[in-house]
Short mmCIF file of C-alpha atoms and ligand atoms in Angstrom, two decimals:
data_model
loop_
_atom_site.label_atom_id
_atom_site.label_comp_id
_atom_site.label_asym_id
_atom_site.label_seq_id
_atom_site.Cartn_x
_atom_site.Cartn_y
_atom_site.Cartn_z
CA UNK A 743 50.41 47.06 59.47
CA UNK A 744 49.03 46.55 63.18
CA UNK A 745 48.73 49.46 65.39
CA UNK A 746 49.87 47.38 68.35
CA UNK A 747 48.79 49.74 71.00
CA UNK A 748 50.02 48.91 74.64
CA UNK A 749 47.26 49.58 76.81
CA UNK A 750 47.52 51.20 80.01
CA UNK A 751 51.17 52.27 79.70
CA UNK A 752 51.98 56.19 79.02
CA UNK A 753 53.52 55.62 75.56
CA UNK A 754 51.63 57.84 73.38
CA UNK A 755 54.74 59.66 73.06
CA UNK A 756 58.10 59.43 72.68
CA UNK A 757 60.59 56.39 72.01
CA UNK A 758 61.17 53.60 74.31
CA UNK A 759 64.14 51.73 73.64
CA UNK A 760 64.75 48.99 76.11
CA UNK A 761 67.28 46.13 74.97
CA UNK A 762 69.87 43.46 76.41
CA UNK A 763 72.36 41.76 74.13
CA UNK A 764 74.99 39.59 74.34
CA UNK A 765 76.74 37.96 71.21
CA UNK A 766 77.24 34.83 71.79
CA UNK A 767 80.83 35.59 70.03
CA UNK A 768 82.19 38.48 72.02
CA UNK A 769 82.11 39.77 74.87
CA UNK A 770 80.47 42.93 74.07
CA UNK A 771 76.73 43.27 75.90
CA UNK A 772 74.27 45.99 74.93
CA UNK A 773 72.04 47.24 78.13
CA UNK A 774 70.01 49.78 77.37
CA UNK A 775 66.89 51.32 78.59
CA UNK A 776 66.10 54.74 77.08
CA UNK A 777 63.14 57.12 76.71
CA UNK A 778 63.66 60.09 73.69
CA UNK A 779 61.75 62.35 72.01
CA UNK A 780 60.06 62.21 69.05
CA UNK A 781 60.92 65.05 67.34
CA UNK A 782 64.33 66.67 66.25
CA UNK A 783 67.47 64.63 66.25
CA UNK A 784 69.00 62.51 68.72
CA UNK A 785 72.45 61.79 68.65
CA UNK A 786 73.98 58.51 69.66
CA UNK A 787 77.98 58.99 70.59
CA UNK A 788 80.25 57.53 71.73
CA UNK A 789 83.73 55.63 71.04
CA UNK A 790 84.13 52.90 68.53
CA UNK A 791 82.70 49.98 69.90
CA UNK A 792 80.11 51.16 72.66
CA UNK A 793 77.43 49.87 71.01
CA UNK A 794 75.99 52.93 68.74
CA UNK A 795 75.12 50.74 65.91
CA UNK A 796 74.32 47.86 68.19
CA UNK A 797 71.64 49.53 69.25
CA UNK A 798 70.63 51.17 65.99
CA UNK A 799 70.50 47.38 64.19
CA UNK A 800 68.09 46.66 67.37
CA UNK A 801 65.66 49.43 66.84
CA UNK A 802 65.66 48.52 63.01
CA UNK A 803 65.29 44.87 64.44
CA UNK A 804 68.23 44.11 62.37
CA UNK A 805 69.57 42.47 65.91
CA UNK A 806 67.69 40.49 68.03
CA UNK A 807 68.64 41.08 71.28
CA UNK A 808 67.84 38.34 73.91
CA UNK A 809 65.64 41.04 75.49
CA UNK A 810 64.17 43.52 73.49
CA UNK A 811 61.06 46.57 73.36
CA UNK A 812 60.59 49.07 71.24
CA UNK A 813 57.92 51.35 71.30
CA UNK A 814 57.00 54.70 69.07
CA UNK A 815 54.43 56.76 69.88
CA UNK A 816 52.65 54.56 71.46
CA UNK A 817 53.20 52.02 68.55
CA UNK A 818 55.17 48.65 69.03
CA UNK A 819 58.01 47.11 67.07
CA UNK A 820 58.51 45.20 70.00
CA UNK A 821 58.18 43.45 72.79
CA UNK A 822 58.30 40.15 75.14
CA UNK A 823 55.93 38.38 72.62
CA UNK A 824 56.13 40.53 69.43
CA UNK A 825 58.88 41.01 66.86
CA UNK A 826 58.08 43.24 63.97
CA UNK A 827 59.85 42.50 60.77
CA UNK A 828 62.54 44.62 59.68
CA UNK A 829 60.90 45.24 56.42
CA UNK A 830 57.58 45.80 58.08
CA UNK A 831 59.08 48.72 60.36
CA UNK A 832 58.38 52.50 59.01
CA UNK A 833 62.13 53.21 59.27
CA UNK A 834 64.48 54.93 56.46
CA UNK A 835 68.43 53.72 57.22
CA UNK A 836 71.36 55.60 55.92
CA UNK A 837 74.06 53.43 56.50
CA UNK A 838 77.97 54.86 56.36
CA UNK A 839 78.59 53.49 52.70
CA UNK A 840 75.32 54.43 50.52
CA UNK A 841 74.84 51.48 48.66
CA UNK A 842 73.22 52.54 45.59
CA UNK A 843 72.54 50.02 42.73
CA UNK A 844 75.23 50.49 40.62
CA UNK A 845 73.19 49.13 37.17
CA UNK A 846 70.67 52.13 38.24
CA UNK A 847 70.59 55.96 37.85
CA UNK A 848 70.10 58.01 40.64
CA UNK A 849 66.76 58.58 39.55
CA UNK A 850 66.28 54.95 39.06
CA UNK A 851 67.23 54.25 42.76
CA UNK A 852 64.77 56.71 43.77
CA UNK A 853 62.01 55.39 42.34
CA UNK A 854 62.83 51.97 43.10
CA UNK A 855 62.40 52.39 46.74
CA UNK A 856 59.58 54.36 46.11
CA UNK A 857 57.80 51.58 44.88
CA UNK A 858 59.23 48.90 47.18
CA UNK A 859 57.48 50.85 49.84
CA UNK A 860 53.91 50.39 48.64
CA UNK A 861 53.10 54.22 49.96
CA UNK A 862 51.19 56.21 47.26
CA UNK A 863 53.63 59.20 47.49
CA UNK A 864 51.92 62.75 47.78
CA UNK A 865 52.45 64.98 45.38
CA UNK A 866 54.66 67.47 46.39
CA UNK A 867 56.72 65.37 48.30
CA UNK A 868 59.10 64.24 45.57
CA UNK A 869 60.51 67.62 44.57
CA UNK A 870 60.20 68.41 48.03
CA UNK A 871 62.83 65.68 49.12
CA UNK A 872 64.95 66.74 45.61
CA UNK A 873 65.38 70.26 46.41
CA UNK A 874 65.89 69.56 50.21
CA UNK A 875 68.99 67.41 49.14
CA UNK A 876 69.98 69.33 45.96
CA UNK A 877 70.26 66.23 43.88
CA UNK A 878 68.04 67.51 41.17
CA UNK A 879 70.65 68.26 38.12
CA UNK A 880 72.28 64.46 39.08
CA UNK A 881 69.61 62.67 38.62
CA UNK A 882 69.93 61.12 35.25
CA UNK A 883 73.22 60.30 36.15
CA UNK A 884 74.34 56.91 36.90
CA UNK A 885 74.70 55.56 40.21
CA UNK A 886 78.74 54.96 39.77
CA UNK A 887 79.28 58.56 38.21
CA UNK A 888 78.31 59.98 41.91
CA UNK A 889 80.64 61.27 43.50
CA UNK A 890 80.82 60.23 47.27
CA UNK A 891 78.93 63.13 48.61
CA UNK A 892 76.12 62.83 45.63
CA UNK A 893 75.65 59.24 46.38
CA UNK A 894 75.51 59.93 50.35
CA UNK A 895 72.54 62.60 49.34
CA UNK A 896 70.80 60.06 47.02
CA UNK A 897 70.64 57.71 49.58
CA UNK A 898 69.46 60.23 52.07
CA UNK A 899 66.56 61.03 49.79
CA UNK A 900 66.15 57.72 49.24
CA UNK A 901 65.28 56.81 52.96
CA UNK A 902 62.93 59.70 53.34
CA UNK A 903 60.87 59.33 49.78
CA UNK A 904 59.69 55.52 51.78
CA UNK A 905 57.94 58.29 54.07
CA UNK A 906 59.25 56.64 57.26
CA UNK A 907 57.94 57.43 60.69
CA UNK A 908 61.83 57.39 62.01
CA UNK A 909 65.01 57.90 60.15
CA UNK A 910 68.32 56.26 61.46
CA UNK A 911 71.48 57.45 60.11
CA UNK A 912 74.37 55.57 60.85
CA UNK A 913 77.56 57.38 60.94
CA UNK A 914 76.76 58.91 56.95
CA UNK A 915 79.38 61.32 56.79
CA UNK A 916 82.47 59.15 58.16
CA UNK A 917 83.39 57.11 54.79
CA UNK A 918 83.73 61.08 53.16
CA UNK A 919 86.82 63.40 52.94
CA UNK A 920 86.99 66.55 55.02
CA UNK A 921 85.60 68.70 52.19
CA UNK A 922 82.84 66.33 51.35
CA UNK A 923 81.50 66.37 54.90
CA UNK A 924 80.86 70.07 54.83
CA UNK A 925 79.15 69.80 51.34
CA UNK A 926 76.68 67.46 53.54
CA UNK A 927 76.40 68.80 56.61
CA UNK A 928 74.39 71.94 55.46
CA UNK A 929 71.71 69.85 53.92
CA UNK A 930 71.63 67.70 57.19
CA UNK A 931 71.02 70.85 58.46
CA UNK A 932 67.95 72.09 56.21
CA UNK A 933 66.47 68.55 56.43
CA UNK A 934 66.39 68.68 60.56
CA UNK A 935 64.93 71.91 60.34
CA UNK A 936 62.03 71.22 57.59
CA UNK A 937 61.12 67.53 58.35
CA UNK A 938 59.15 66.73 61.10
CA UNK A 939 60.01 62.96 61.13
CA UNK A 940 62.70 62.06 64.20
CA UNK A 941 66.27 61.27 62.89
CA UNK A 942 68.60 58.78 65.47
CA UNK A 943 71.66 59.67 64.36
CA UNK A 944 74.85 57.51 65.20
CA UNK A 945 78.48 60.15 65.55
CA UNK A 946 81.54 59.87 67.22
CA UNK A 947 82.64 63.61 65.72
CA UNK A 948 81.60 66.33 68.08
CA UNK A 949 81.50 68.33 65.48
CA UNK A 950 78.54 66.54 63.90
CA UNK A 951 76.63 66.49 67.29
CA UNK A 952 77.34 69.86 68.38
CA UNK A 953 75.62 71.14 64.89
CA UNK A 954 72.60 68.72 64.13
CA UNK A 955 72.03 67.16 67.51
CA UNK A 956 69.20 68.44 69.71
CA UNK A 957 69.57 65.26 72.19
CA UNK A 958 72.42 63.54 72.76
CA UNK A 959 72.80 60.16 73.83
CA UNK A 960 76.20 59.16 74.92
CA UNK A 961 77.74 55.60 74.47
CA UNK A 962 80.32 53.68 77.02
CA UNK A 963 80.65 49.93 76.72
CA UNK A 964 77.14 49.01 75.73
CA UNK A 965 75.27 51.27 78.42
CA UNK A 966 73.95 55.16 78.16
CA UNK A 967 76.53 56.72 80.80
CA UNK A 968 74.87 60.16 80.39
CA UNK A 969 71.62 61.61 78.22
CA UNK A 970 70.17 64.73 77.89
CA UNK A 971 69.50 68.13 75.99
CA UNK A 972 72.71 68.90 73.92
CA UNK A 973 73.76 72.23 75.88
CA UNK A 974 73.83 69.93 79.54
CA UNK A 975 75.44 66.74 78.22
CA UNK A 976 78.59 69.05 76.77
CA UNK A 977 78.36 71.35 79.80
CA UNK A 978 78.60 68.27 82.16
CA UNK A 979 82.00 66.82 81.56
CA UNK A 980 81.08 63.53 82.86
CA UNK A 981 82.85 61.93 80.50
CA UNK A 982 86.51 61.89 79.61
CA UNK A 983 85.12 61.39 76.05
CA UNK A 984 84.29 65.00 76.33
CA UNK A 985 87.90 65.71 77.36
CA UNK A 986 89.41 66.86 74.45
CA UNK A 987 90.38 70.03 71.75
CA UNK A 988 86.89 70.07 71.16
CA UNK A 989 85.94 70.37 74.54
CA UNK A 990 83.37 73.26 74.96
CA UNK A 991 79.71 74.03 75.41
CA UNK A 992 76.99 74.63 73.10
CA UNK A 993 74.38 77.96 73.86
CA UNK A 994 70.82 78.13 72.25
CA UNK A 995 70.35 81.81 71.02
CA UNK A 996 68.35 84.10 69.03
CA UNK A 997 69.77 87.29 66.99
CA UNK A 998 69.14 90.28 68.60
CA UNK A 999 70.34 93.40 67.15
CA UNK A 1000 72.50 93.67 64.19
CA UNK A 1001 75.03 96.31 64.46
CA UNK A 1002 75.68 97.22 60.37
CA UNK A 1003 79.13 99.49 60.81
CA UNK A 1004 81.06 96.97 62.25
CA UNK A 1005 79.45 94.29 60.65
CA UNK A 1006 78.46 92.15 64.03
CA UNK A 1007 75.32 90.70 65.36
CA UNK A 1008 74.25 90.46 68.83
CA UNK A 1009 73.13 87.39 70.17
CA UNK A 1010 70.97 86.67 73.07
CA UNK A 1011 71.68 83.99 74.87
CA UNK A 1012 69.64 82.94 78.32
CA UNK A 1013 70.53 86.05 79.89
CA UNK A 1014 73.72 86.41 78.05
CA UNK A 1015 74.66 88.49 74.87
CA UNK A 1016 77.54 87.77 72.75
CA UNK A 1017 78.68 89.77 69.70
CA UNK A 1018 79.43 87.53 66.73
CA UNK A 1019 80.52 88.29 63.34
CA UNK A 1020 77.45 89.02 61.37
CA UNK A 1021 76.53 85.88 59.09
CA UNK A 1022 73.95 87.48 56.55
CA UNK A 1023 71.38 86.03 59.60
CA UNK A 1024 68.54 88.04 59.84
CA UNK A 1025 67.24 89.60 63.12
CA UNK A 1026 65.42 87.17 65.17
CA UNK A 1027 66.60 84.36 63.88
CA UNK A 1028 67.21 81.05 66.59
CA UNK A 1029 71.07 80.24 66.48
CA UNK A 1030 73.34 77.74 68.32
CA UNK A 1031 76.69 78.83 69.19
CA UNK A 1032 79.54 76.85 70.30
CA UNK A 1033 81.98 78.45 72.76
CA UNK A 1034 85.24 76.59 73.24
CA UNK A 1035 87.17 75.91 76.56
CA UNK A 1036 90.48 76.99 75.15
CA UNK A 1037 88.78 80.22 73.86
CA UNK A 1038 87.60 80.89 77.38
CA UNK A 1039 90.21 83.22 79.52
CA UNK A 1040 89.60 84.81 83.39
CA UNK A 1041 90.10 88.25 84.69
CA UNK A 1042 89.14 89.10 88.83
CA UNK A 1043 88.13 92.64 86.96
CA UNK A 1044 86.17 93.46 83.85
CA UNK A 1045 89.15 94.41 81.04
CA UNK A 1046 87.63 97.12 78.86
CA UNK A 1047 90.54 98.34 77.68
CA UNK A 1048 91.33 94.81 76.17
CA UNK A 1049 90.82 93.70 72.25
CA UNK A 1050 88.24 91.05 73.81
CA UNK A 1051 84.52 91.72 72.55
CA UNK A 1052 82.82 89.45 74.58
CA UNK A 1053 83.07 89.61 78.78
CA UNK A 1054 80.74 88.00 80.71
CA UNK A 1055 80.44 88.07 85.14
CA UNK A 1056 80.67 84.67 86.33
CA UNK A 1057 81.13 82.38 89.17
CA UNK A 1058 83.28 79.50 89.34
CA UNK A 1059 81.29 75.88 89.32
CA UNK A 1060 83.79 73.21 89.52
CA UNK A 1061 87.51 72.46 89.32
CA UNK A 1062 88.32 69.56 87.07
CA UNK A 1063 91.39 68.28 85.99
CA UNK A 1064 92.06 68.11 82.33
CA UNK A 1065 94.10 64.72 80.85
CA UNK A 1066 97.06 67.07 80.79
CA UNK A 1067 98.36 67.19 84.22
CA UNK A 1068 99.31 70.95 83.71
CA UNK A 1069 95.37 71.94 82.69
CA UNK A 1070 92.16 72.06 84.70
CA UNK A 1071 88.86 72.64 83.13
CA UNK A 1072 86.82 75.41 85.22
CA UNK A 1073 83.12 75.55 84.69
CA UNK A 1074 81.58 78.71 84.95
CA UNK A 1075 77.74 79.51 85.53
CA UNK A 1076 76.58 82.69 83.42
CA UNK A 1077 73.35 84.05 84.22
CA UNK A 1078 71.42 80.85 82.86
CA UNK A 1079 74.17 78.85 80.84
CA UNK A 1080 77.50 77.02 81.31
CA UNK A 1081 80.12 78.17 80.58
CA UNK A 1082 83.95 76.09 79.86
CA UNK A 1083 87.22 77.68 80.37
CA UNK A 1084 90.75 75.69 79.94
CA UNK A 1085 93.56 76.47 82.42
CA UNK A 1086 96.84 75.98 83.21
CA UNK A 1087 96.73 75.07 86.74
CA UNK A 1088 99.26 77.73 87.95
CA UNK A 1089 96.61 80.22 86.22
CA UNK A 1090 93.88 78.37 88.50
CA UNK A 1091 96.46 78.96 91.87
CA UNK A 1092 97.06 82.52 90.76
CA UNK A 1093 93.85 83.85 90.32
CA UNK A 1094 92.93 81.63 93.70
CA UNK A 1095 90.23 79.95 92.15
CA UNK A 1096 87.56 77.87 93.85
CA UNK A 1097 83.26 77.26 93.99
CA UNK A 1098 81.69 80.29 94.13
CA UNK A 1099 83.93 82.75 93.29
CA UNK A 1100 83.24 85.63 91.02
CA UNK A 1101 84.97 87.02 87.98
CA UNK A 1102 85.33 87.70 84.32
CA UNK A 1103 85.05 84.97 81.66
CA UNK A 1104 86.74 87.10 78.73
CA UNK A 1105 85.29 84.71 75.35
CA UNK A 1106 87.69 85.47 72.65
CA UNK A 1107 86.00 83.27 70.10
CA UNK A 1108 82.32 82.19 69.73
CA UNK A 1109 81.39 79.99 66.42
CA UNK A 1110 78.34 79.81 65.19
CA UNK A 1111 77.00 76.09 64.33
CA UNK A 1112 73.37 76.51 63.19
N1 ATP B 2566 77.83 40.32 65.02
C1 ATP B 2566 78.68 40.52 66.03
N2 ATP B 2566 79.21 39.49 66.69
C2 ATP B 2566 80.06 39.67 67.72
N3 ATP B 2566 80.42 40.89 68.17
C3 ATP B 2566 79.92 41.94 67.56
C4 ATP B 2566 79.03 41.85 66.45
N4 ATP B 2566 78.69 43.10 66.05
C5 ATP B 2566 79.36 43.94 66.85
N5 ATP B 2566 80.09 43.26 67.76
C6 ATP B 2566 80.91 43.86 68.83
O1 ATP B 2566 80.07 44.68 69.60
C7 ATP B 2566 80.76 45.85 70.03
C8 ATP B 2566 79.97 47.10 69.67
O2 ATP B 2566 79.98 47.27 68.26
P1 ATP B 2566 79.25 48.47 67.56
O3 ATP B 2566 79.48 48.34 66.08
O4 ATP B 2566 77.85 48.55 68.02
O5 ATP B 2566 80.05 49.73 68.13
P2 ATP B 2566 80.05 51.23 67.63
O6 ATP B 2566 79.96 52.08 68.85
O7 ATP B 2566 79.00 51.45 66.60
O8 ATP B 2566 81.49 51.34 66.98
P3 ATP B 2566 82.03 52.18 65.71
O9 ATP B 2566 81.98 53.62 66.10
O10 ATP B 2566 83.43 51.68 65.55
O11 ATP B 2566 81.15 51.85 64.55
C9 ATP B 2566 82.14 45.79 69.41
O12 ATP B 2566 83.01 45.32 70.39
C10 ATP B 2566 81.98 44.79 68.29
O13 ATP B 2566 83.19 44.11 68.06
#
């Protein structure tokens, strides 16, 4: 494979994505011109039809846009004057339906790719990627005895055993039940945190961002209206695709104390501690917590005679209104974080809310996602 090293241009790290589409059947356009990291996974989300897997068929050059670069630390897939093959890019793809061959064990898929790939596979990286995705007791079994889940975690091992250098997931938990998704999700989970390849992974469930993503990418009508850091593109509310039950924000955090009689741990958070319900996480462990807005409640003084574990000083952000004429969303700044509350707007008049101010943010529930 050529190195295709652009001289002179900072590009030794992270991912340039730069394309402009237009199908020459709809009116749809892709404009895009993005620079991520390399590590961890970014999250591409947004509503049906802004473009998520338009742009994830260009990186895999399954598209080709009128106007397209890719670059990957440092390496091209392509530019003005170069096009790299699809089959010639170091990519794994997990697409939303798995695709298995039917005639072929899961085993049998497995090794299949492993040989289309032409990479002499270390060692320990088979049972590595077979423990990672618990698969190891299914895979004798034939492709169409797999249950949904099974098959999605096949394919998943699948993409990584071709040892790519980026791994694009395409929506691969929406074609599963409820139940299935959160037989998946904690393997998506232990694979972000062991592998140090990048993962582009294509939602629209919060849910799914606010647990795996690390960078978040959002979609509206072919163009990135907003990227950044998971905790500031939820804490923003730039976009009313954030405006909804699930609105909230997400805090980075790291187990602090663990207090055994009441069975809580404390978690540090930027300058804030919150007392969760003690998880069987050990102390010092990195967490992610996800505090919504309609768990949020104010007080003008600190209630300690109130059933509410959780009370943190703050000072009123921003006023916005909520799709529900009768609600406002107030964001709060904590010591270093952002905090959500939702409000009716006679509770916004009564407690004579505006920038600045300074009161209680009583939190009545905090989940932990990670
Ligand atoms: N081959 C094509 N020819 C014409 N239009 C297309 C083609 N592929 C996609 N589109 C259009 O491009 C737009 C973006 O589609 P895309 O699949 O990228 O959106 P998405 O954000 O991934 O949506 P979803 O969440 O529903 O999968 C849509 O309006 C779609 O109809």
């Amino acid at each position: 494979m050529p190195t295709n090293k652009i001289v002179g241009e900072n590009t030794e790290q992270g991912l340039h994505a730069k394309f402009h589409l237009q199908h020459p059947t709809s009116r749809f356009a892709l404009n895009v011109d993005l620079t991520l990291p390399d590590n961890g996974v970014t999250a591409i989300f947004g509503q049906s039809g802004s473009g998520k897997t338009t742009l994830l068929r260009c990186i895999a050059g399954l598209e080709k846009a009128q106007q397209g670069h890719f670059v990957m630390k440092g390496e091209t897939w392509q530019s003005d004057s170069f096009f790299l093959a699809t089959h010639k890019r170091p990519l794994g793809y997990v697409f939303q339906e798995p695709s298995l061959f039917p005639h072929l064990t899961a085993k049998g898929n497995l090794d299949y790719a492993i040989k289309r790939s032409g990479i002499p596979l270390p060692a320990d990286l088979y049972d590595q990627v077979i423990d990672l995705m618990g698969i190891e007791s299914i895979l004798k079994n034939n492709s169409q005895q797999l249950s949904g889940g099974e098959k999605q975690r096949v394919a998943i091992a699948r993409a990584l055993l071709i040892q790519p250098k980026l791994l694009l997931m395409d929506e691969p938990l929406a074609s599963l039940d409820n139940a299935r998704k959160q037989e998946i999700l904690p393997y998506l989970e232990k694979l972000k945190s062991t592998l140090k390849t990048p993962i582009l992974y294509v939602s629209h469930s919060v849910e799914e961002v606010m647990r795996l993503a690390d960078h978040v990418v959002l979609m509206e009508d072919g163009e990135v209206a907003t990227q950044g850091q998971v905790e500031e593109v939820f804490s923003q509310l730039t976009s009313p695709l954030l405006f909804n039950n699930g609105t909230g924000v997400i805090w980075q955090g790291q187990i602090v104390q663990q207090d055994e009689k009441w069975h809580l741990s404390k978690v540090s958070c930027a300058g804030s501690d919150l007392w969760i319900r003690n998880n069987g996480d050990s102390l010092g462990q990195q967490v992610r917590v996800r505090i919504l807005a309609t768990d949020v409640s104010l007080t003008l003084t600190c209630h300690e005679d109130s059933s509410i574990l959780n009370r943190l000083l703050v000072s009123v952000l921003d006023i916005i209104p909520d799709k529900d004429p009768a609600m406002a969303l107030v964001r709060l700044q904590t010591e270093q974080n952002t905090l959500i509350a939702r409000l009716t707007y006679r509770s916004v008049d009564h407690l004579a809310l505006v920038a600045g101010k300074t009161l209680w943010a009583q939190i009545k529930s905090v989940a932990l996602v990670r």
